[in-house]
Amino acid sequence: HEIKNTLTPIQLSAERLKRKYLKEISSEPEIFTQCTDTIVRQVRDLRQMVDEFSSFARMPSPVIQTEDLVKITKQTTFLMDLGNNIKITTGFPEKPVEFDCDAGQVGQALTNIIKNASEALEGQSDARIDVSITSDDKNVSIIITDNGKGMPEGMIDRLTEPYVTTRAKGTGLG
């Protein structure tokens, strides 16, 4: 909250400088515009990071119930497929796969993984995401694969650590 309170006057000041003084600048007005736009954009990016960190820090306590993973995964992939240019293929068992979990948190984790895969595949002409569930008497797996370039080998062991990301704009809190 305190960080966001500090960011607001910085952004407003940059916007006011541009609005009030741009027409008075005769020497390199494009640089003035570029600098003020950079300040506004960076403040916006910082605000987004603060929001993501706040969301991560106050992760709600899970409400564990017996849930159907097929239903949760179908709902998530359906919603992600609607808002995505990349086709998502699925393979689910015909019968429910019951699992004790927090349905909302599992759905959010699936959404984050599919969103990350989609972003990694942007611009790739043959982009594909496959989502499937396998289960037996002892194990249940939700398998999400894509045909992107993959993670750098040295980062695979750190995949679940906070703040680990390969993206320039990512926070690693997804």
CSV table of N, CA and C in Angstrom, one decimal:
chain,number,residue,atom,x,y,z
A,1,HIS,N,0.8,-1.2,0.0
A,1,HIS,CA,0.0,0.0,0.0
A,1,HIS,C,0.9,1.3,0.0
A,2,GLU,N,1.9,1.2,0.9
A,2,GLU,CA,2.8,2.4,1.0
A,2,GLU,C,3.6,2.6,-0.3
A,3,ILE,N,4.0,1.6,-1.0
A,3,ILE,CA,4.7,1.7,-2.2
A,3,ILE,C,3.8,2.3,-3.3
A,4,LYS,N,2.6,1.7,-3.4
A,4,LYS,CA,1.6,2.2,-4.4
A,4,LYS,C,1.3,3.7,-4.1
A,5,ASN,N,1.2,4.1,-2.9
A,5,ASN,CA,0.9,5.5,-2.6
A,5,ASN,C,2.1,6.4,-3.1
A,6,THR,N,3.3,5.9,-3.1
A,6,THR,CA,4.4,6.7,-3.6
A,6,THR,C,4.4,6.7,-5.1
A,7,LEU,N,4.0,5.7,-5.7
A,7,LEU,CA,4.0,5.6,-7.2
A,7,LEU,C,3.0,6.6,-7.8
A,8,THR,N,1.9,6.8,-7.2
A,8,THR,CA,0.9,7.6,-7.8
A,8,THR,C,1.4,9.0,-8.1
A,9,PRO,N,2.0,9.8,-7.1
A,9,PRO,CA,2.4,11.1,-7.4
A,9,PRO,C,3.6,11.1,-8.5
A,10,ILE,N,4.4,10.1,-8.5
A,10,ILE,CA,5.4,10.0,-9.6
A,10,ILE,C,4.8,10.0,-10.9
A,11,GLN,N,3.8,9.1,-11.1
A,11,GLN,CA,3.1,9.0,-12.4
A,11,GLN,C,2.4,10.3,-12.7
A,12,LEU,N,1.6,10.8,-11.8
A,12,LEU,CA,0.9,12.1,-12.0
A,12,LEU,C,1.8,13.2,-12.4
A,13,SER,N,2.9,13.3,-11.7
A,13,SER,CA,3.9,14.4,-12.0
A,13,SER,C,4.5,14.3,-13.4
A,14,ALA,N,4.8,13.1,-13.8
A,14,ALA,CA,5.3,12.9,-15.2
A,14,ALA,C,4.3,13.2,-16.2
A,15,GLU,N,3.0,12.8,-16.0
A,15,GLU,CA,2.0,13.1,-16.9
A,15,GLU,C,1.7,14.6,-17.0
A,16,ARG,N,1.8,15.3,-15.8
A,16,ARG,CA,1.6,16.7,-15.8
A,16,ARG,C,2.7,17.5,-16.5
A,17,LEU,N,3.9,17.0,-16.3
A,17,LEU,CA,5.1,17.7,-17.0
A,17,LEU,C,4.9,17.6,-18.5
A,18,LYS,N,4.5,16.4,-19.0
A,18,LYS,CA,4.3,16.2,-20.4
A,18,LYS,C,3.2,17.1,-20.9
A,19,ARG,N,2.1,17.1,-20.2
A,19,ARG,CA,0.9,17.9,-20.6
A,19,ARG,C,1.2,19.4,-20.6
A,20,LYS,N,1.8,19.9,-19.6
A,20,LYS,CA,2.0,21.3,-19.4
A,20,LYS,C,3.2,21.9,-20.2
A,21,TYR,N,4.3,21.1,-20.3
A,21,TYR,CA,5.5,21.7,-20.8
A,21,TYR,C,6.0,21.2,-22.2
A,22,LEU,N,5.3,20.2,-22.7
A,22,LEU,CA,5.7,19.6,-24.0
A,22,LEU,C,5.7,20.7,-25.1
A,23,LYS,N,4.7,21.5,-25.1
A,23,LYS,CA,4.5,22.5,-26.2
A,23,LYS,C,5.6,23.7,-26.0
A,24,GLU,N,6.2,23.8,-24.8
A,24,GLU,CA,7.2,24.8,-24.6
A,24,GLU,C,8.6,24.4,-24.9
A,25,ILE,N,8.8,23.1,-25.1
A,25,ILE,CA,10.1,22.6,-25.4
A,25,ILE,C,10.4,22.6,-26.8
A,26,SER,N,11.5,23.4,-27.2
A,26,SER,CA,11.8,23.5,-28.6
A,26,SER,C,13.0,22.6,-29.0
A,27,SER,N,13.8,22.3,-28.0
A,27,SER,CA,15.0,21.4,-28.2
A,27,SER,C,14.6,20.0,-27.9
A,28,GLU,N,14.5,19.1,-28.9
A,28,GLU,CA,14.3,17.7,-28.7
A,28,GLU,C,13.1,17.3,-27.9
A,29,PRO,N,11.9,17.8,-28.4
A,29,PRO,CA,10.6,17.4,-27.7
A,29,PRO,C,10.4,15.9,-27.7
A,30,GLU,N,10.9,15.2,-28.7
A,30,GLU,CA,10.6,13.8,-28.8
A,30,GLU,C,11.3,13.0,-27.6
A,31,ILE,N,12.5,13.6,-27.2
A,31,ILE,CA,13.2,13.0,-26.1
A,31,ILE,C,12.4,13.2,-24.8
A,32,PHE,N,11.9,14.4,-24.6
A,32,PHE,CA,11.1,14.8,-23.5
A,32,PHE,C,9.9,13.8,-23.4
A,33,THR,N,9.2,13.7,-24.5
A,33,THR,CA,8.1,12.8,-24.6
A,33,THR,C,8.5,11.3,-24.2
A,34,GLN,N,9.5,10.9,-24.8
A,34,GLN,CA,10.0,9.5,-24.6
A,34,GLN,C,10.3,9.3,-23.1
A,35,CYS,N,11.0,10.3,-22.5
A,35,CYS,CA,11.3,10.2,-21.0
A,35,CYS,C,10.1,10.2,-20.1
A,36,THR,N,9.2,11.1,-20.4
A,36,THR,CA,8.0,11.1,-19.5
A,36,THR,C,7.1,9.8,-19.8
A,37,ASP,N,7.1,9.3,-21.0
A,37,ASP,CA,6.3,8.1,-21.3
A,37,ASP,C,7.0,6.9,-20.6
A,38,THR,N,8.4,6.9,-20.5
A,38,THR,CA,9.1,5.9,-19.9
A,38,THR,C,8.8,5.9,-18.4
A,39,ILE,N,8.8,7.0,-17.8
A,39,ILE,CA,8.4,7.1,-16.3
A,39,ILE,C,7.0,6.6,-16.1
A,40,VAL,N,6.1,7.0,-16.9
A,40,VAL,CA,4.7,6.5,-16.7
A,40,VAL,C,4.6,5.0,-16.9
A,41,ARG,N,5.3,4.5,-17.9
A,41,ARG,CA,5.2,3.0,-18.2
A,41,ARG,C,5.9,2.2,-17.0
A,42,GLN,N,7.1,2.7,-16.6
A,42,GLN,CA,7.8,2.0,-15.5
A,42,GLN,C,7.0,2.0,-14.2
A,43,VAL,N,6.3,3.1,-13.9
A,43,VAL,CA,5.5,3.2,-12.7
A,43,VAL,C,4.4,2.2,-12.8
A,44,ARG,N,3.8,2.1,-14.0
A,44,ARG,CA,2.7,1.1,-14.2
A,44,ARG,C,3.2,-0.3,-14.0
A,45,ASP,N,4.4,-0.6,-14.5
A,45,ASP,CA,5.0,-1.9,-14.4
A,45,ASP,C,5.3,-2.2,-12.9
A,46,LEU,N,5.8,-1.2,-12.2
A,46,LEU,CA,6.0,-1.4,-10.7
A,46,LEU,C,4.7,-1.6,-10.0
A,47,ARG,N,3.7,-0.9,-10.3
A,47,ARG,CA,2.4,-1.1,-9.7
A,47,ARG,C,1.9,-2.5,-9.9
A,48,GLN,N,2.1,-3.0,-11.1
A,48,GLN,CA,1.6,-4.4,-11.4
A,48,GLN,C,2.4,-5.4,-10.6
A,49,MET,N,3.7,-5.1,-10.5
A,49,MET,CA,4.6,-6.0,-9.6
A,49,MET,C,4.1,-6.0,-8.2
A,50,VAL,N,3.8,-4.8,-7.7
A,50,VAL,CA,3.3,-4.7,-6.3
A,50,VAL,C,2.0,-5.4,-6.1
A,51,ASP,N,1.1,-5.3,-7.1
A,51,ASP,CA,-0.2,-6.0,-7.1
A,51,ASP,C,0.0,-7.5,-7.0
A,52,GLU,N,0.9,-8.0,-7.9
A,52,GLU,CA,1.2,-9.5,-8.0
A,52,GLU,C,1.8,-9.9,-6.7
A,53,PHE,N,2.8,-9.2,-6.1
A,53,PHE,CA,3.4,-9.5,-4.9
A,53,PHE,C,2.4,-9.6,-3.7
A,54,SER,N,1.5,-8.6,-3.7
A,54,SER,CA,0.4,-8.5,-2.6
A,54,SER,C,-0.5,-9.7,-2.7
A,55,SER,N,-0.8,-10.1,-4.0
A,55,SER,CA,-1.7,-11.2,-4.2
A,55,SER,C,-1.0,-12.5,-3.7
A,56,PHE,N,0.3,-12.6,-4.0
A,56,PHE,CA,1.1,-13.8,-3.6
A,56,PHE,C,1.2,-13.9,-2.1
A,57,ALA,N,1.4,-12.7,-1.5
A,57,ALA,CA,1.7,-12.7,0.0
A,57,ALA,C,0.4,-13.0,0.8
A,58,ARG,N,-0.7,-12.7,0.3
A,58,ARG,CA,-1.9,-13.0,1.0
A,58,ARG,C,-2.7,-14.2,0.4
A,59,MET,N,-2.0,-15.2,0.0
A,59,MET,CA,-2.6,-16.4,-0.6
A,59,MET,C,-3.6,-16.9,0.5
A,60,PRO,N,-4.8,-17.1,0.1
A,60,PRO,CA,-5.8,-17.5,1.1
A,60,PRO,C,-5.5,-19.0,1.5
A,61,SER,N,-6.0,-19.3,2.7
A,61,SER,CA,-5.8,-20.7,3.2
A,61,SER,C,-6.7,-21.6,2.4
A,62,PRO,N,-6.2,-22.7,2.0
A,62,PRO,CA,-7.0,-23.6,1.1
A,62,PRO,C,-8.2,-24.2,1.9
A,63,VAL,N,-9.2,-24.4,1.1
A,63,VAL,CA,-10.4,-25.1,1.6
A,63,VAL,C,-10.4,-26.4,0.9
A,64,ILE,N,-10.0,-27.4,1.6
A,64,ILE,CA,-9.8,-28.8,1.1
A,64,ILE,C,-11.1,-29.5,1.1
A,65,GLN,N,-11.5,-30.0,-0.1
A,65,GLN,CA,-12.7,-30.8,-0.2
A,65,GLN,C,-12.4,-31.9,-1.3
A,66,THR,N,-13.2,-32.9,-1.4
A,66,THR,CA,-13.1,-33.9,-2.4
A,66,THR,C,-13.7,-33.2,-3.7
A,67,GLU,N,-12.8,-33.1,-4.7
A,67,GLU,CA,-13.2,-32.4,-6.0
A,67,GLU,C,-13.0,-33.3,-7.1
A,68,ASP,N,-13.6,-33.1,-8.2
A,68,ASP,CA,-13.4,-33.8,-9.5
A,68,ASP,C,-12.4,-33.0,-10.3
A,69,LEU,N,-11.2,-33.5,-10.5
A,69,LEU,CA,-10.2,-32.9,-11.2
A,69,LEU,C,-10.5,-32.8,-12.7
A,70,VAL,N,-11.3,-33.7,-13.2
A,70,VAL,CA,-11.7,-33.6,-14.6
A,70,VAL,C,-12.6,-32.4,-14.8
A,71,LYS,N,-13.5,-32.2,-13.9
A,71,LYS,CA,-14.4,-31.0,-14.0
A,71,LYS,C,-13.6,-29.7,-13.9
A,72,ILE,N,-12.7,-29.6,-12.9
A,72,ILE,CA,-11.9,-28.4,-12.7
A,72,ILE,C,-11.1,-28.1,-13.9
A,73,THR,N,-10.4,-29.1,-14.5
A,73,THR,CA,-9.5,-29.0,-15.6
A,73,THR,C,-10.3,-28.7,-16.9
A,74,LYS,N,-11.4,-29.3,-17.1
A,74,LYS,CA,-12.3,-29.0,-18.2
A,74,LYS,C,-12.7,-27.5,-18.2
A,75,GLN,N,-13.2,-27.1,-17.0
A,75,GLN,CA,-13.6,-25.7,-16.9
A,75,GLN,C,-12.5,-24.7,-17.2
A,76,THR,N,-11.3,-25.0,-16.7
A,76,THR,CA,-10.2,-24.1,-16.8
A,76,THR,C,-9.7,-24.1,-18.3
A,77,THR,N,-9.6,-25.2,-18.9
A,77,THR,CA,-9.1,-25.3,-20.3
A,77,THR,C,-10.1,-24.6,-21.2
A,78,PHE,N,-11.4,-24.8,-20.9
A,78,PHE,CA,-12.5,-24.2,-21.8
A,78,PHE,C,-12.3,-22.7,-21.7
A,79,LEU,N,-12.2,-22.1,-20.5
A,79,LEU,CA,-12.1,-20.7,-20.4
A,79,LEU,C,-10.8,-20.1,-21.0
A,80,MET,N,-9.7,-20.9,-20.9
A,80,MET,CA,-8.5,-20.4,-21.5
A,80,MET,C,-8.5,-20.6,-23.0
A,81,ASP,N,-9.2,-21.6,-23.5
A,81,ASP,CA,-9.3,-21.8,-24.9
A,81,ASP,C,-10.1,-20.7,-25.6
A,82,LEU,N,-11.1,-20.2,-24.9
A,82,LEU,CA,-11.9,-19.1,-25.4
A,82,LEU,C,-11.1,-17.8,-25.6
A,83,GLY,N,-10.2,-17.5,-24.7
A,83,GLY,CA,-9.5,-16.2,-24.8
A,83,GLY,C,-8.1,-16.4,-25.3
A,84,ASN,N,-7.9,-17.4,-26.2
A,84,ASN,CA,-6.5,-17.7,-26.6
A,84,ASN,C,-6.5,-18.0,-28.1
A,85,ASN,N,-5.5,-17.5,-28.8
A,85,ASN,CA,-5.4,-17.8,-30.2
A,85,ASN,C,-4.7,-19.2,-30.4
A,86,ILE,N,-4.2,-19.8,-29.4
A,86,ILE,CA,-3.6,-21.1,-29.5
A,86,ILE,C,-4.6,-22.2,-29.1
A,87,LYS,N,-4.7,-23.2,-30.0
A,87,LYS,CA,-5.6,-24.3,-29.7
A,87,LYS,C,-5.1,-25.1,-28.6
A,88,ILE,N,-6.0,-25.4,-27.7
A,88,ILE,CA,-5.7,-26.3,-26.5
A,88,ILE,C,-6.4,-27.6,-26.8
A,89,THR,N,-5.6,-28.7,-26.9
A,89,THR,CA,-6.2,-30.1,-27.0
A,89,THR,C,-6.3,-30.7,-25.6
A,90,THR,N,-7.3,-31.6,-25.4
A,90,THR,CA,-7.4,-32.2,-24.1
A,90,THR,C,-7.6,-33.7,-24.2
A,91,GLY,N,-7.2,-34.3,-23.1
A,91,GLY,CA,-7.5,-35.8,-23.0
A,91,GLY,C,-7.8,-36.1,-21.6
A,92,PHE,N,-9.1,-36.4,-21.3
A,92,PHE,CA,-9.5,-36.6,-19.9
A,92,PHE,C,-10.2,-38.0,-19.8
A,93,PRO,N,-10.1,-38.6,-18.6
A,93,PRO,CA,-10.9,-39.8,-18.4
A,93,PRO,C,-12.4,-39.6,-18.5
A,94,GLU,N,-13.1,-40.6,-18.9
A,94,GLU,CA,-14.6,-40.5,-19.0
A,94,GLU,C,-15.3,-40.3,-17.7
A,95,LYS,N,-14.7,-40.9,-16.6
A,95,LYS,CA,-15.3,-40.8,-15.3
A,95,LYS,C,-14.6,-39.7,-14.4
A,96,PRO,N,-15.2,-39.3,-13.4
A,96,PRO,CA,-14.6,-38.3,-12.5
A,96,PRO,C,-13.3,-38.8,-11.9
A,97,VAL,N,-12.4,-37.9,-11.6
A,97,VAL,CA,-11.2,-38.3,-10.9
A,97,VAL,C,-11.2,-37.4,-9.6
A,98,GLU,N,-11.6,-38.1,-8.5
A,98,GLU,CA,-11.7,-37.4,-7.3
A,98,GLU,C,-10.4,-37.2,-6.6
A,99,PHE,N,-10.3,-36.0,-6.0
A,99,PHE,CA,-9.0,-35.6,-5.4
A,99,PHE,C,-9.3,-34.6,-4.3
A,100,ASP,N,-8.6,-34.7,-3.1
A,100,ASP,CA,-8.8,-33.8,-2.1
A,100,ASP,C,-7.9,-32.6,-2.3
A,101,CYS,N,-8.6,-31.4,-2.6
A,101,CYS,CA,-7.8,-30.2,-2.9
A,101,CYS,C,-8.8,-29.0,-2.7
A,102,ASP,N,-8.2,-27.8,-3.0
A,102,ASP,CA,-8.9,-26.5,-3.0
A,102,ASP,C,-9.2,-26.3,-4.5
A,103,ALA,N,-10.4,-26.4,-5.0
A,103,ALA,CA,-10.7,-26.3,-6.4
A,103,ALA,C,-10.3,-25.0,-7.0
A,104,GLY,N,-10.5,-23.9,-6.3
A,104,GLY,CA,-10.1,-22.6,-6.8
A,104,GLY,C,-8.6,-22.4,-7.0
A,105,GLN,N,-7.9,-22.9,-6.0
A,105,GLN,CA,-6.4,-22.8,-6.1
A,105,GLN,C,-5.9,-23.7,-7.2
A,106,VAL,N,-6.4,-24.9,-7.4
A,106,VAL,CA,-6.0,-25.8,-8.5
A,106,VAL,C,-6.3,-25.1,-9.8
A,107,GLY,N,-7.5,-24.6,-9.9
A,107,GLY,CA,-7.9,-23.9,-11.1
A,107,GLY,C,-7.0,-22.7,-11.4
A,108,GLN,N,-6.7,-21.9,-10.4
A,108,GLN,CA,-5.8,-20.8,-10.6
A,108,GLN,C,-4.4,-21.3,-11.1
A,109,ALA,N,-3.9,-22.3,-10.5
A,109,ALA,CA,-2.6,-22.9,-10.9
A,109,ALA,C,-2.6,-23.3,-12.3
A,110,LEU,N,-3.7,-24.0,-12.7
A,110,LEU,CA,-3.8,-24.4,-14.1
A,110,LEU,C,-3.9,-23.2,-15.1
A,111,THR,N,-4.7,-22.2,-14.7
A,111,THR,CA,-4.8,-21.0,-15.5
A,111,THR,C,-3.4,-20.4,-15.7
A,112,ASN,N,-2.6,-20.3,-14.6
A,112,ASN,CA,-1.3,-19.6,-14.7
A,112,ASN,C,-0.4,-20.4,-15.6
A,113,ILE,N,-0.4,-21.7,-15.5
A,113,ILE,CA,0.5,-22.6,-16.3
A,113,ILE,C,0.1,-22.4,-17.8
A,114,ILE,N,-1.2,-22.5,-18.1
A,114,ILE,CA,-1.6,-22.4,-19.5
A,114,ILE,C,-1.3,-21.0,-20.0
A,115,LYS,N,-1.6,-20.0,-19.2
A,115,LYS,CA,-1.3,-18.6,-19.6
A,115,LYS,C,0.2,-18.4,-19.9
A,116,ASN,N,1.1,-19.0,-19.0
A,116,ASN,CA,2.5,-18.9,-19.3
A,116,ASN,C,2.9,-19.6,-20.6
A,117,ALA,N,2.3,-20.8,-20.8
A,117,ALA,CA,2.6,-21.5,-22.0
A,117,ALA,C,2.2,-20.7,-23.2
A,118,SER,N,1.0,-20.1,-23.2
A,118,SER,CA,0.5,-19.3,-24.3
A,118,SER,C,1.4,-18.1,-24.6
A,119,GLU,N,1.9,-17.5,-23.5
A,119,GLU,CA,2.7,-16.3,-23.7
A,119,GLU,C,4.1,-16.8,-24.3
A,120,ALA,N,4.6,-17.9,-23.9
A,120,ALA,CA,5.8,-18.4,-24.5
A,120,ALA,C,5.7,-18.8,-25.9
A,121,LEU,N,4.5,-19.2,-26.4
A,121,LEU,CA,4.3,-19.6,-27.7
A,121,LEU,C,3.8,-18.5,-28.7
A,122,GLU,N,3.7,-17.3,-28.2
A,122,GLU,CA,3.2,-16.2,-29.0
A,122,GLU,C,4.1,-16.0,-30.2
A,123,GLY,N,3.4,-15.9,-31.4
A,123,GLY,CA,4.1,-15.7,-32.6
A,123,GLY,C,4.6,-17.0,-33.3
A,124,GLN,N,4.4,-18.1,-32.6
A,124,GLN,CA,4.9,-19.4,-33.2
A,124,GLN,C,3.7,-19.9,-34.0
A,125,SER,N,3.9,-20.2,-35.3
A,125,SER,CA,2.9,-20.6,-36.2
A,125,SER,C,2.2,-22.0,-35.9
A,126,ASP,N,3.0,-22.9,-35.4
A,126,ASP,CA,2.5,-24.2,-35.1
A,126,ASP,C,2.2,-24.4,-33.6
A,127,ALA,N,1.9,-23.4,-32.9
A,127,ALA,CA,1.7,-23.4,-31.4
A,127,ALA,C,0.7,-24.4,-31.0
A,128,ARG,N,1.0,-25.2,-29.9
A,128,ARG,CA,0.1,-26.2,-29.4
A,128,ARG,C,0.2,-26.4,-27.9
A,129,ILE,N,-0.9,-26.5,-27.2
A,129,ILE,CA,-0.9,-26.8,-25.8
A,129,ILE,C,-1.8,-28.0,-25.6
A,130,ASP,N,-1.3,-29.0,-24.9
A,130,ASP,CA,-2.1,-30.3,-24.7
A,130,ASP,C,-2.2,-30.4,-23.2
A,131,VAL,N,-3.5,-30.7,-22.7
A,131,VAL,CA,-3.8,-30.9,-21.3
A,131,VAL,C,-4.4,-32.2,-21.2
A,132,SER,N,-3.9,-33.0,-20.2
A,132,SER,CA,-4.5,-34.4,-20.0
A,132,SER,C,-4.4,-34.7,-18.5
A,133,ILE,N,-5.2,-35.7,-18.2
A,133,ILE,CA,-5.2,-36.2,-16.8
A,133,ILE,C,-5.0,-37.7,-16.9
A,134,THR,N,-4.2,-38.2,-16.0
A,134,THR,CA,-4.0,-39.7,-15.9
A,134,THR,C,-4.2,-40.0,-14.4
A,135,SER,N,-4.7,-41.2,-14.2
A,135,SER,CA,-4.9,-41.6,-12.8
A,135,SER,C,-4.9,-43.1,-12.7
A,136,ASP,N,-4.4,-43.6,-11.5
A,136,ASP,CA,-4.6,-45.0,-11.1
A,136,ASP,C,-5.0,-45.0,-9.7
A,137,ASP,N,-4.8,-46.2,-9.0
A,137,ASP,CA,-5.2,-46.3,-7.6
A,137,ASP,C,-4.4,-45.4,-6.7
A,138,LYS,N,-3.2,-45.1,-7.1
A,138,LYS,CA,-2.3,-44.3,-6.1
A,138,LYS,C,-2.0,-42.9,-6.6
A,139,ASN,N,-2.0,-42.7,-7.9
A,139,ASN,CA,-1.5,-41.4,-8.4
A,139,ASN,C,-2.5,-40.7,-9.3
A,140,VAL,N,-2.4,-39.4,-9.3
A,140,VAL,CA,-3.2,-38.6,-10.2
A,140,VAL,C,-2.2,-37.5,-10.8
A,141,SER,N,-2.3,-37.4,-12.1
A,141,SER,CA,-1.4,-36.4,-12.8
A,141,SER,C,-2.2,-35.5,-13.7
A,142,ILE,N,-2.0,-34.2,-13.7
A,142,ILE,CA,-2.5,-33.3,-14.7
A,142,ILE,C,-1.2,-33.0,-15.5
A,143,ILE,N,-1.3,-33.3,-16.8
A,143,ILE,CA,-0.1,-33.1,-17.6
A,143,ILE,C,-0.4,-32.0,-18.6
A,144,ILE,N,0.4,-30.9,-18.6
A,144,ILE,CA,0.3,-29.8,-19.5
A,144,ILE,C,1.6,-29.7,-20.3
A,145,THR,N,1.5,-29.9,-21.6
A,145,THR,CA,2.7,-29.8,-22.5
A,145,THR,C,2.4,-28.8,-23.6
A,146,ASP,N,3.5,-28.2,-24.1
A,146,ASP,CA,3.4,-27.3,-25.2
A,146,ASP,C,4.6,-27.6,-26.1
A,147,ASN,N,4.6,-27.0,-27.3
A,147,ASN,CA,5.7,-27.2,-28.2
A,147,ASN,C,6.6,-26.0,-28.3
A,148,GLY,N,6.7,-25.3,-27.2
A,148,GLY,CA,7.6,-24.1,-27.2
A,148,GLY,C,9.1,-24.5,-27.0
A,149,LYS,N,9.9,-23.5,-26.8
A,149,LYS,CA,11.4,-23.8,-26.8
A,149,LYS,C,11.8,-24.4,-25.4
A,150,GLY,N,11.0,-24.3,-24.4
A,150,GLY,CA,11.3,-24.9,-23.1
A,150,GLY,C,12.1,-24.0,-22.2
A,151,MET,N,12.4,-24.5,-21.0
A,151,MET,CA,13.1,-23.7,-20.0
A,151,MET,C,14.6,-24.0,-20.2
A,152,PRO,N,15.4,-23.0,-19.9
A,152,PRO,CA,16.8,-23.2,-19.9
A,152,PRO,C,17.2,-24.3,-18.9
A,153,GLU,N,18.1,-25.2,-19.2
A,153,GLU,CA,18.3,-26.3,-18.3
A,153,GLU,C,18.7,-26.0,-16.9
A,154,GLY,N,19.4,-24.9,-16.7
A,154,GLY,CA,19.8,-24.5,-15.4
A,154,GLY,C,18.7,-24.0,-14.5
A,155,MET,N,17.6,-23.7,-15.1
A,155,MET,CA,16.4,-23.2,-14.3
A,155,MET,C,15.4,-24.2,-13.9
A,156,ILE,N,15.4,-25.4,-14.5
A,156,ILE,CA,14.4,-26.4,-14.2
A,156,ILE,C,14.3,-26.7,-12.7
A,157,ASP,N,15.4,-26.8,-12.0
A,157,ASP,CA,15.3,-27.1,-10.6
A,157,ASP,C,14.8,-26.0,-9.7
A,158,ARG,N,14.8,-24.8,-10.3
A,158,ARG,CA,14.3,-23.6,-9.6
A,158,ARG,C,12.9,-23.2,-9.9
A,159,LEU,N,12.3,-24.0,-10.8
A,159,LEU,CA,11.0,-23.6,-11.4
A,159,LEU,C,9.9,-23.2,-10.3
A,160,THR,N,9.9,-23.8,-9.2
A,160,THR,CA,8.8,-23.5,-8.2
A,160,THR,C,9.2,-22.4,-7.2
A,161,GLU,N,10.4,-21.8,-7.3
A,161,GLU,CA,10.8,-20.8,-6.4
A,161,GLU,C,10.2,-19.5,-6.7
A,162,PRO,N,9.8,-18.7,-5.7
A,162,PRO,CA,9.3,-17.3,-6.0
A,162,PRO,C,10.4,-16.5,-6.7
A,163,TYR,N,9.9,-15.6,-7.6
A,163,TYR,CA,10.7,-14.6,-8.3
A,163,TYR,C,11.6,-15.2,-9.5
A,164,VAL,N,11.5,-16.5,-9.7
A,164,VAL,CA,12.2,-17.1,-10.8
A,164,VAL,C,11.4,-17.0,-12.1
A,165,THR,N,12.0,-16.3,-13.1
A,165,THR,CA,11.3,-16.2,-14.4
A,165,THR,C,12.4,-16.0,-15.5
A,166,THR,N,12.0,-16.4,-16.7
A,166,THR,CA,12.8,-16.2,-17.9
A,166,THR,C,12.4,-15.0,-18.7
A,167,ARG,N,11.3,-14.3,-18.3
A,167,ARG,CA,10.8,-13.2,-19.1
A,167,ARG,C,11.3,-11.9,-18.5
A,168,ALA,N,11.5,-10.9,-19.4
A,168,ALA,CA,12.0,-9.6,-19.0
A,168,ALA,C,10.9,-8.9,-18.1
A,169,LYS,N,9.7,-9.1,-18.4
A,169,LYS,CA,8.6,-8.4,-17.7
A,169,LYS,C,8.0,-9.3,-16.6
A,170,GLY,N,8.4,-10.5,-16.5
A,170,GLY,CA,7.8,-11.4,-15.5
A,170,GLY,C,8.3,-11.2,-14.1
A,171,THR,N,7.5,-11.5,-13.1
A,171,THR,CA,7.9,-11.4,-11.7
A,171,THR,C,8.2,-12.8,-11.1
A,172,GLY,N,7.8,-13.8,-11.7
A,172,GLY,CA,8.0,-15.2,-11.1
A,172,GLY,C,7.0,-15.5,-10.0
A,173,LEU,N,5.9,-14.8,-10.0
A,173,LEU,CA,4.9,-15.0,-8.9
A,173,LEU,C,3.6,-15.6,-9.4
A,174,GLY,N,3.6,-16.0,-10.6
A,174,GLY,CA,2.4,-16.6,-11.2
A,174,GLY,C,2.0,-17.9,-10.7
